[in-house]
Amino acid sequence: KQEVTQIPAALSVPEGENLVLNCSFTDSAIYNLQWFRQDPGKGLTSLLLIQSSQREQTSGRLNASLDKSSGRSTLYIAASQPGDSATYLCAVRGNYGQNFVFGPGTRLSVLP
Amino acid sequence: EAGVAQSPRYKIIEKRQSVAFWCNPISGHATLYWYQQILGQGPKLLIQFQNNGVVDDSQLPKDRFSAERLKGVDSTLKIQPAKLEDSAVYLCASSSPSDLQGELFFGEGSRLTVL
């Protein structure tokens, strides 16, 4: 059974810093991995989706990498801004038609 | 393109009462999901529909939860009777089967408080 963890649970950084959020999964037989952002009281907004055959995906200041063999993905945020403050969740979909399994999220605070 | 629509946004009920949530997915998305998100946790899948058929309801507490998608478009999730532990955000998501990546798109969620 796939399990997804995200460390740290919370992170606080000053504005302008580059930062890395981590996502780990136990079963490497994945189809793809999706990173989401969730603002308080809101739904999830898709940030990046990375296929199992890809090593990384980029969108603006965001870069997601995937290392299937080690069961890890990282989300890199460059030049962080206060508007980046939110909870970031990763979700993993298995190879055999399984649905996404979500991590608990990392709550990010970017201080002005 | 309109996103996933959900209502109501907030609902407060007493235990043993019933509640219903509504979802309208992105136009053309045949796959619809209901997730439960308890505070501080990631979303947990309750049920997945493909058109009007159920694909996965293995984690749906069927003694109190029910869901339908009669015409293969919008969907309703019902809880009856509600328990205190049902307090959570109920998220609806959709995806298109023609999208081989299977990217998920979420609505704003319906926050349920059971007193």
PDB file of C-alpha atoms in Angstrom:
ATOM      1  CA  LYS A   1       0.000   0.000   0.000  1.00  0.00           C
ATOM      2  CA  GLN A   2       1.412   3.348  -1.074  1.00  0.00           C
ATOM      3  CA  GLU A   3       2.285   5.782   1.704  1.00  0.00           C
ATOM      4  CA  VAL A   4       3.287   9.394   1.109  1.00  0.00           C
ATOM      5  CA  THR A   5       5.094  11.566   3.624  1.00  0.00           C
ATOM      6  CA  GLN A   6       6.159  15.199   3.537  1.00  0.00           C
ATOM      7  CA  ILE A   7       8.858  16.675   5.723  1.00  0.00           C
ATOM      8  CA  PRO A   8       8.932  19.189   7.265  1.00  0.00           C
ATOM      9  CA  ALA A   9       5.317  19.632   8.346  1.00  0.00           C
ATOM     10  CA  ALA A  10       5.860  23.386   8.540  1.00  0.00           C
ATOM     11  CA  LEU A  11       8.512  25.774   7.277  1.00  0.00           C
ATOM     12  CA  SER A  12       9.071  29.486   7.817  1.00  0.00           C
ATOM     13  CA  VAL A  13      11.527  31.456   5.664  1.00  0.00           C
ATOM     14  CA  PRO A  14      12.313  35.106   4.984  1.00  0.00           C
ATOM     15  CA  GLU A  15      11.247  36.597   1.680  1.00  0.00           C
ATOM     16  CA  GLY A  16      13.673  36.091  -1.189  1.00  0.00           C
ATOM     17  CA  GLU A  17      15.036  32.750  -0.036  1.00  0.00           C
ATOM     18  CA  ASN A  18      15.171  29.729  -2.317  1.00  0.00           C
ATOM     19  CA  LEU A  19      13.611  26.682  -0.680  1.00  0.00           C
ATOM     20  CA  VAL A  20      12.988  22.968  -1.192  1.00  0.00           C
ATOM     21  CA  LEU A  21       9.947  20.962  -0.124  1.00  0.00           C
ATOM     22  CA  ASN A  22      10.237  17.190   0.110  1.00  0.00           C
ATOM     23  CA  CYS A  23       7.855  14.378  -0.741  1.00  0.00           C
ATOM     24  CA  SER A  24       8.639  10.688  -0.138  1.00  0.00           C
ATOM     25  CA  PHE A  25       6.678   7.632  -1.270  1.00  0.00           C
ATOM     26  CA  THR A  26       7.081   3.962  -0.420  1.00  0.00           C
ATOM     27  CA  ASP A  27       6.159   2.246  -3.708  1.00  0.00           C
ATOM     28  CA  SER A  28       8.272   3.286  -6.695  1.00  0.00           C
ATOM     29  CA  ALA A  29       5.825   1.819  -9.244  1.00  0.00           C
ATOM     30  CA  ILE A  30       4.205   5.157  -9.907  1.00  0.00           C
ATOM     31  CA  TYR A  31       2.465   6.535 -12.997  1.00  0.00           C
ATOM     32  CA  ASN A  32       2.879  10.198 -12.113  1.00  0.00           C
ATOM     33  CA  LEU A  33       3.165  12.663  -9.256  1.00  0.00           C
ATOM     34  CA  GLN A  34       1.312  15.951  -8.873  1.00  0.00           C
ATOM     35  CA  TRP A  35       2.150  18.940  -6.667  1.00  0.00           C
ATOM     36  CA  PHE A  36      -0.666  21.125  -5.352  1.00  0.00           C
ATOM     37  CA  ARG A  37      -1.005  24.361  -3.429  1.00  0.00           C
ATOM     38  CA  GLN A  38      -3.800  24.898  -0.894  1.00  0.00           C
ATOM     39  CA  ASP A  39      -4.614  28.292   0.572  1.00  0.00           C
ATOM     40  CA  PRO A  40      -6.516  28.414   3.909  1.00  0.00           C
ATOM     41  CA  GLY A  41     -10.174  27.557   3.430  1.00  0.00           C
ATOM     42  CA  LYS A  42      -9.699  26.842  -0.263  1.00  0.00           C
ATOM     43  CA  GLY A  43      -9.470  23.870  -2.567  1.00  0.00           C
ATOM     44  CA  LEU A  44      -6.289  22.498  -4.141  1.00  0.00           C
ATOM     45  CA  THR A  45      -4.643  24.249  -7.078  1.00  0.00           C
ATOM     46  CA  SER A  46      -2.500  22.154  -9.404  1.00  0.00           C
ATOM     47  CA  LEU A  47       1.085  23.402  -9.684  1.00  0.00           C
ATOM     48  CA  LEU A  48       3.009  20.753 -11.582  1.00  0.00           C
ATOM     49  CA  LEU A  49       2.417  17.220 -12.793  1.00  0.00           C
ATOM     50  CA  ILE A  50       5.456  15.061 -13.486  1.00  0.00           C
ATOM     51  CA  GLN A  51       5.243  11.760 -15.335  1.00  0.00           C
ATOM     52  CA  SER A  52       7.188   8.713 -14.149  1.00  0.00           C
ATOM     53  CA  SER A  53       9.412   8.912 -17.249  1.00  0.00           C
ATOM     54  CA  GLN A  54      10.376  12.533 -16.501  1.00  0.00           C
ATOM     55  CA  ARG A  55      13.079  13.783 -14.181  1.00  0.00           C
ATOM     56  CA  GLU A  56      11.736  17.293 -13.718  1.00  0.00           C
ATOM     57  CA  GLN A  57       9.111  19.869 -14.661  1.00  0.00           C
ATOM     58  CA  THR A  58       9.311  23.638 -14.458  1.00  0.00           C
ATOM     59  CA  SER A  59       6.739  26.406 -14.257  1.00  0.00           C
ATOM     60  CA  GLY A  60       7.923  29.920 -13.555  1.00  0.00           C
ATOM     61  CA  ARG A  61       9.722  29.985 -10.200  1.00  0.00           C
ATOM     62  CA  LEU A  62       8.750  26.374  -9.483  1.00  0.00           C
ATOM     63  CA  ASN A  63      10.719  23.279 -10.353  1.00  0.00           C
ATOM     64  CA  ALA A  64       9.679  19.754  -9.435  1.00  0.00           C
ATOM     65  CA  SER A  65      12.081  16.827  -9.650  1.00  0.00           C
ATOM     66  CA  LEU A  66      11.388  13.115  -9.434  1.00  0.00           C
ATOM     67  CA  ASP A  67      13.662  10.260  -8.413  1.00  0.00           C
ATOM     68  CA  LYS A  68      11.517   7.137  -8.670  1.00  0.00           C
ATOM     69  CA  SER A  69      14.198   4.703  -7.547  1.00  0.00           C
ATOM     70  CA  SER A  70      14.672   6.482  -4.246  1.00  0.00           C
ATOM     71  CA  GLY A  71      10.968   7.282  -3.843  1.00  0.00           C
ATOM     72  CA  ARG A  72      11.450  11.010  -3.670  1.00  0.00           C
ATOM     73  CA  SER A  73      10.241  14.222  -5.246  1.00  0.00           C
ATOM     74  CA  THR A  74      11.257  17.761  -4.437  1.00  0.00           C
ATOM     75  CA  LEU A  75       9.554  21.063  -5.168  1.00  0.00           C
ATOM     76  CA  TYR A  76      12.005  23.918  -5.524  1.00  0.00           C
ATOM     77  CA  ILE A  77      10.683  27.475  -5.112  1.00  0.00           C
ATOM     78  CA  ALA A  78      13.034  30.232  -6.230  1.00  0.00           C
ATOM     79  CA  ALA A  79      13.055  33.720  -4.751  1.00  0.00           C
ATOM     80  CA  SER A  80      10.159  33.086  -2.385  1.00  0.00           C
ATOM     81  CA  GLN A  81       7.487  35.758  -1.871  1.00  0.00           C
ATOM     82  CA  PRO A  82       4.890  36.288   0.877  1.00  0.00           C
ATOM     83  CA  GLY A  83       2.237  35.281  -1.663  1.00  0.00           C
ATOM     84  CA  ASP A  84       3.791  31.810  -1.765  1.00  0.00           C
ATOM     85  CA  SER A  85       2.571  31.210   1.797  1.00  0.00           C
ATOM     86  CA  ALA A  86       0.252  28.194   1.651  1.00  0.00           C
ATOM     87  CA  THR A  87       0.201  24.451   2.248  1.00  0.00           C
ATOM     88  CA  TYR A  88       1.909  22.401  -0.442  1.00  0.00           C
ATOM     89  CA  LEU A  89       0.771  18.814  -1.017  1.00  0.00           C
ATOM     90  CA  CYS A  90       2.123  16.093  -3.228  1.00  0.00           C
ATOM     91  CA  ALA A  91       0.049  13.216  -4.577  1.00  0.00           C
ATOM     92  CA  VAL A  92       1.227   9.995  -6.199  1.00  0.00           C
ATOM     93  CA  ARG A  93      -0.697   7.838  -8.683  1.00  0.00           C
ATOM     94  CA  GLY A  94       0.241   4.164  -9.008  1.00  0.00           C
ATOM     95  CA  ASN A  95       0.985   2.267 -12.192  1.00  0.00           C
ATOM     96  CA  TYR A  96      -1.981  -0.061 -12.110  1.00  0.00           C
ATOM     97  CA  GLY A  97      -4.920   2.303 -12.290  1.00  0.00           C
ATOM     98  CA  GLN A  98      -4.726   3.276  -8.644  1.00  0.00           C
ATOM     99  CA  ASN A  99      -5.977   6.640  -7.558  1.00  0.00           C
ATOM    100  CA  PHE A 100      -3.816   9.416  -6.192  1.00  0.00           C
ATOM    101  CA  VAL A 101      -2.503   9.020  -2.635  1.00  0.00           C
ATOM    102  CA  PHE A 102      -1.856  12.339  -0.937  1.00  0.00           C
ATOM    103  CA  GLY A 103       0.784  13.406   1.532  1.00  0.00           C
ATOM    104  CA  PRO A 104      -0.186  15.472   4.589  1.00  0.00           C
ATOM    105  CA  GLY A 105       1.369  18.649   3.186  1.00  0.00           C
ATOM    106  CA  THR A 106       4.004  21.177   4.209  1.00  0.00           C
ATOM    107  CA  ARG A 107       2.720  24.493   5.551  1.00  0.00           C
ATOM    108  CA  LEU A 108       4.957  27.258   4.202  1.00  0.00           C
ATOM    109  CA  SER A 109       5.159  30.777   5.617  1.00  0.00           C
ATOM    110  CA  VAL A 110       7.219  33.370   3.761  1.00  0.00           C
ATOM    111  CA  LEU A 111       7.891  36.350   5.988  1.00  0.00           C
ATOM    112  CA  PRO A 112       8.166  39.862   4.474  1.00  0.00           C
TER     113      PRO A 112
ATOM    114  CA  GLU B   1     -13.024  27.539 -18.858  1.00  0.00           C
ATOM    115  CA  ALA B   2     -15.173  27.214 -15.742  1.00  0.00           C
ATOM    116  CA  GLY B   3     -13.680  25.218 -12.898  1.00  0.00           C
ATOM    117  CA  VAL B   4     -15.200  22.621 -10.601  1.00  0.00           C
ATOM    118  CA  ALA B   5     -18.214  24.087  -8.789  1.00  0.00           C
ATOM    119  CA  GLN B   6     -19.257  22.994  -5.296  1.00  0.00           C
ATOM    120  CA  SER B   7     -22.000  24.009  -2.885  1.00  0.00           C
ATOM    121  CA  PRO B   8     -22.619  24.820  -0.153  1.00  0.00           C
ATOM    122  CA  ARG B   9     -19.253  26.233   0.922  1.00  0.00           C
ATOM    123  CA  TYR B  10     -20.067  25.870   4.608  1.00  0.00           C
ATOM    124  CA  LYS B  11     -22.532  23.763   6.580  1.00  0.00           C
ATOM    125  CA  ILE B  12     -23.050  23.351  10.327  1.00  0.00           C
ATOM    126  CA  ILE B  13     -25.292  20.565  11.568  1.00  0.00           C
ATOM    127  CA  GLU B  14     -25.873  18.591  14.728  1.00  0.00           C
ATOM    128  CA  LYS B  15     -24.903  14.945  15.015  1.00  0.00           C
ATOM    129  CA  ARG B  16     -27.429  12.501  13.634  1.00  0.00           C
ATOM    130  CA  GLN B  17     -28.709  15.072  11.137  1.00  0.00           C
ATOM    131  CA  SER B  18     -28.256  14.670   7.402  1.00  0.00           C
ATOM    132  CA  VAL B  19     -26.417  16.826   4.868  1.00  0.00           C
ATOM    133  CA  ALA B  20     -25.888  16.849   1.104  1.00  0.00           C
ATOM    134  CA  PHE B  21     -23.142  18.371  -1.003  1.00  0.00           C
ATOM    135  CA  TRP B  22     -23.293  19.113  -4.713  1.00  0.00           C
ATOM    136  CA  CYS B  23     -20.548  19.152  -7.341  1.00  0.00           C
ATOM    137  CA  ASN B  24     -20.474  20.124 -11.003  1.00  0.00           C
ATOM    138  CA  PRO B  25     -17.198  19.109 -12.698  1.00  0.00           C
ATOM    139  CA  ILE B  26     -15.337  20.845 -15.493  1.00  0.00           C
ATOM    140  CA  SER B  27     -17.272  20.510 -18.732  1.00  0.00           C
ATOM    141  CA  GLY B  28     -16.328  17.356 -20.575  1.00  0.00           C
ATOM    142  CA  HIS B  29     -14.597  15.701 -17.611  1.00  0.00           C
ATOM    143  CA  ALA B  30     -16.011  12.202 -17.361  1.00  0.00           C
ATOM    144  CA  THR B  31     -14.171  11.277 -14.175  1.00  0.00           C
ATOM    145  CA  LEU B  32     -15.366  12.757 -10.873  1.00  0.00           C
ATOM    146  CA  TYR B  33     -13.961  12.217  -7.385  1.00  0.00           C
ATOM    147  CA  TRP B  34     -15.116  13.010  -3.861  1.00  0.00           C
ATOM    148  CA  TYR B  35     -12.399  13.438  -1.235  1.00  0.00           C
ATOM    149  CA  GLN B  36     -12.580  13.992   2.509  1.00  0.00           C
ATOM    150  CA  GLN B  37      -9.916  16.236   4.046  1.00  0.00           C
ATOM    151  CA  ILE B  38      -9.628  16.340   7.824  1.00  0.00           C
ATOM    152  CA  LEU B  39      -7.768  19.309   9.278  1.00  0.00           C
ATOM    153  CA  GLY B  40      -4.004  18.869   9.009  1.00  0.00           C
ATOM    154  CA  GLN B  41      -4.208  15.841   6.714  1.00  0.00           C
ATOM    155  CA  GLY B  42      -4.111  15.216   2.991  1.00  0.00           C
ATOM    156  CA  PRO B  43      -7.317  14.436   1.097  1.00  0.00           C
ATOM    157  CA  LYS B  44      -8.618  10.862   1.283  1.00  0.00           C
ATOM    158  CA  LEU B  45     -10.599   9.425  -1.614  1.00  0.00           C
ATOM    159  CA  LEU B  46     -14.203   8.527  -0.811  1.00  0.00           C
ATOM    160  CA  ILE B  47     -15.546   7.621  -4.257  1.00  0.00           C
ATOM    161  CA  GLN B  48     -14.617   7.840  -7.942  1.00  0.00           C
ATOM    162  CA  PHE B  49     -17.113   7.944 -10.819  1.00  0.00           C
ATOM    163  CA  GLN B  50     -16.481   7.348 -14.508  1.00  0.00           C
ATOM    164  CA  ASN B  51     -19.481   8.906 -16.240  1.00  0.00           C
ATOM    165  CA  ASN B  52     -22.379   7.624 -14.091  1.00  0.00           C
ATOM    166  CA  GLY B  53     -20.664   4.428 -12.966  1.00  0.00           C
ATOM    167  CA  VAL B  54     -18.745   3.865  -9.722  1.00  0.00           C
ATOM    168  CA  VAL B  55     -15.091   2.936 -10.262  1.00  0.00           C
ATOM    169  CA  ASP B  56     -13.848   2.926  -6.660  1.00  0.00           C
ATOM    170  CA  ASP B  57     -15.843   3.306  -3.461  1.00  0.00           C
ATOM    171  CA  SER B  58     -13.690   1.093  -1.264  1.00  0.00           C
ATOM    172  CA  GLN B  59     -13.117   3.825   1.328  1.00  0.00           C
ATOM    173  CA  LEU B  60     -16.683   5.146   1.438  1.00  0.00           C
ATOM    174  CA  PRO B  61     -18.408   4.431   4.800  1.00  0.00           C
ATOM    175  CA  LYS B  62     -21.469   2.993   3.146  1.00  0.00           C
ATOM    176  CA  ASP B  63     -23.500   2.757   6.330  1.00  0.00           C
ATOM    177  CA  ARG B  64     -23.800   6.550   6.391  1.00  0.00           C
ATOM    178  CA  PHE B  65     -22.349   7.975   3.175  1.00  0.00           C
ATOM    179  CA  SER B  66     -23.892   7.744  -0.276  1.00  0.00           C
ATOM    180  CA  ALA B  67     -23.117   9.397  -3.595  1.00  0.00           C
ATOM    181  CA  GLU B  68     -24.707   9.478  -6.990  1.00  0.00           C
ATOM    182  CA  ARG B  69     -24.020  10.850 -10.441  1.00  0.00           C
ATOM    183  CA  LEU B  70     -27.194   9.956 -12.236  1.00  0.00           C
ATOM    184  CA  LYS B  71     -26.673  11.680 -15.597  1.00  0.00           C
ATOM    185  CA  GLY B  72     -22.907  11.450 -15.674  1.00  0.00           C
ATOM    186  CA  VAL B  73     -22.414  15.167 -15.071  1.00  0.00           C
ATOM    187  CA  ASP B  74     -23.053  16.652 -11.612  1.00  0.00           C
ATOM    188  CA  SER B  75     -22.909  14.625  -8.424  1.00  0.00           C
ATOM    189  CA  THR B  76     -24.314  14.647  -4.901  1.00  0.00           C
ATOM    190  CA  LEU B  77     -22.642  13.306  -1.756  1.00  0.00           C
ATOM    191  CA  LYS B  78     -24.932  12.638   1.214  1.00  0.00           C
ATOM    192  CA  ILE B  79     -24.173  11.873   4.848  1.00  0.00           C
ATOM    193  CA  GLN B  80     -26.939  10.408   7.017  1.00  0.00           C
ATOM    194  CA  PRO B  81     -26.729  10.325   9.997  1.00  0.00           C
ATOM    195  CA  ALA B  82     -23.713  12.563  10.581  1.00  0.00           C
ATOM    196  CA  LYS B  83     -21.182  11.871  13.315  1.00  0.00           C
ATOM    197  CA  LEU B  84     -18.779  14.250  15.036  1.00  0.00           C
ATOM    198  CA  GLU B  85     -15.839  12.671  13.183  1.00  0.00           C
ATOM    199  CA  ASP B  86     -17.394  13.632   9.836  1.00  0.00           C
ATOM    200  CA  SER B  87     -16.324  17.234  10.441  1.00  0.00           C
ATOM    201  CA  ALA B  88     -14.035  17.883   7.483  1.00  0.00           C
ATOM    202  CA  VAL B  89     -13.775  19.572   4.114  1.00  0.00           C
ATOM    203  CA  TYR B  90     -15.393  17.612   1.297  1.00  0.00           C
ATOM    204  CA  LEU B  91     -13.561  18.209  -1.951  1.00  0.00           C
ATOM    205  CA  CYS B  92     -14.772  17.382  -5.409  1.00  0.00           C
ATOM    206  CA  ALA B  93     -12.286  16.901  -8.248  1.00  0.00           C
ATOM    207  CA  SER B  94     -12.517  15.984 -11.897  1.00  0.00           C
ATOM    208  CA  SER B  95     -10.244  14.791 -14.659  1.00  0.00           C
ATOM    209  CA  SER B  96     -10.595  13.943 -18.306  1.00  0.00           C
ATOM    210  CA  PRO B  97     -10.036  10.337 -19.440  1.00  0.00           C
ATOM    211  CA  SER B  98      -8.657  11.700 -22.692  1.00  0.00           C
ATOM    212  CA  ASP B  99      -5.931  13.434 -20.694  1.00  0.00           C
ATOM    213  CA  LEU B 100      -3.382  10.626 -20.437  1.00  0.00           C
ATOM    214  CA  GLN B 101      -1.668  12.429 -17.602  1.00  0.00           C
ATOM    215  CA  GLY B 102      -4.831  12.255 -15.503  1.00  0.00           C
ATOM    216  CA  GLU B 103      -4.321  15.697 -13.989  1.00  0.00           C
ATOM    217  CA  LEU B 104      -6.737  16.447 -11.138  1.00  0.00           C
ATOM    218  CA  PHE B 105      -8.666  19.714 -10.865  1.00  0.00           C
ATOM    219  CA  PHE B 106     -10.350  20.567  -7.564  1.00  0.00           C
ATOM    220  CA  GLY B 107     -13.272  22.694  -6.464  1.00  0.00           C
ATOM    221  CA  GLU B 108     -13.195  25.073  -3.491  1.00  0.00           C
ATOM    222  CA  GLY B 109     -14.589  22.440  -1.138  1.00  0.00           C
ATOM    223  CA  SER B 110     -17.523  22.230   1.279  1.00  0.00           C
ATOM    224  CA  ARG B 111     -16.616  22.630   4.950  1.00  0.00           C
ATOM    225  CA  LEU B 112     -18.790  20.559   7.288  1.00  0.00           C
ATOM    226  CA  THR B 113     -18.942  21.111  11.036  1.00  0.00           C
ATOM    227  CA  VAL B 114     -20.861  18.528  13.075  1.00  0.00           C
ATOM    228  CA  LEU B 115     -21.782  19.656  16.597  1.00  0.00           C
TER     229      LEU B 115
END
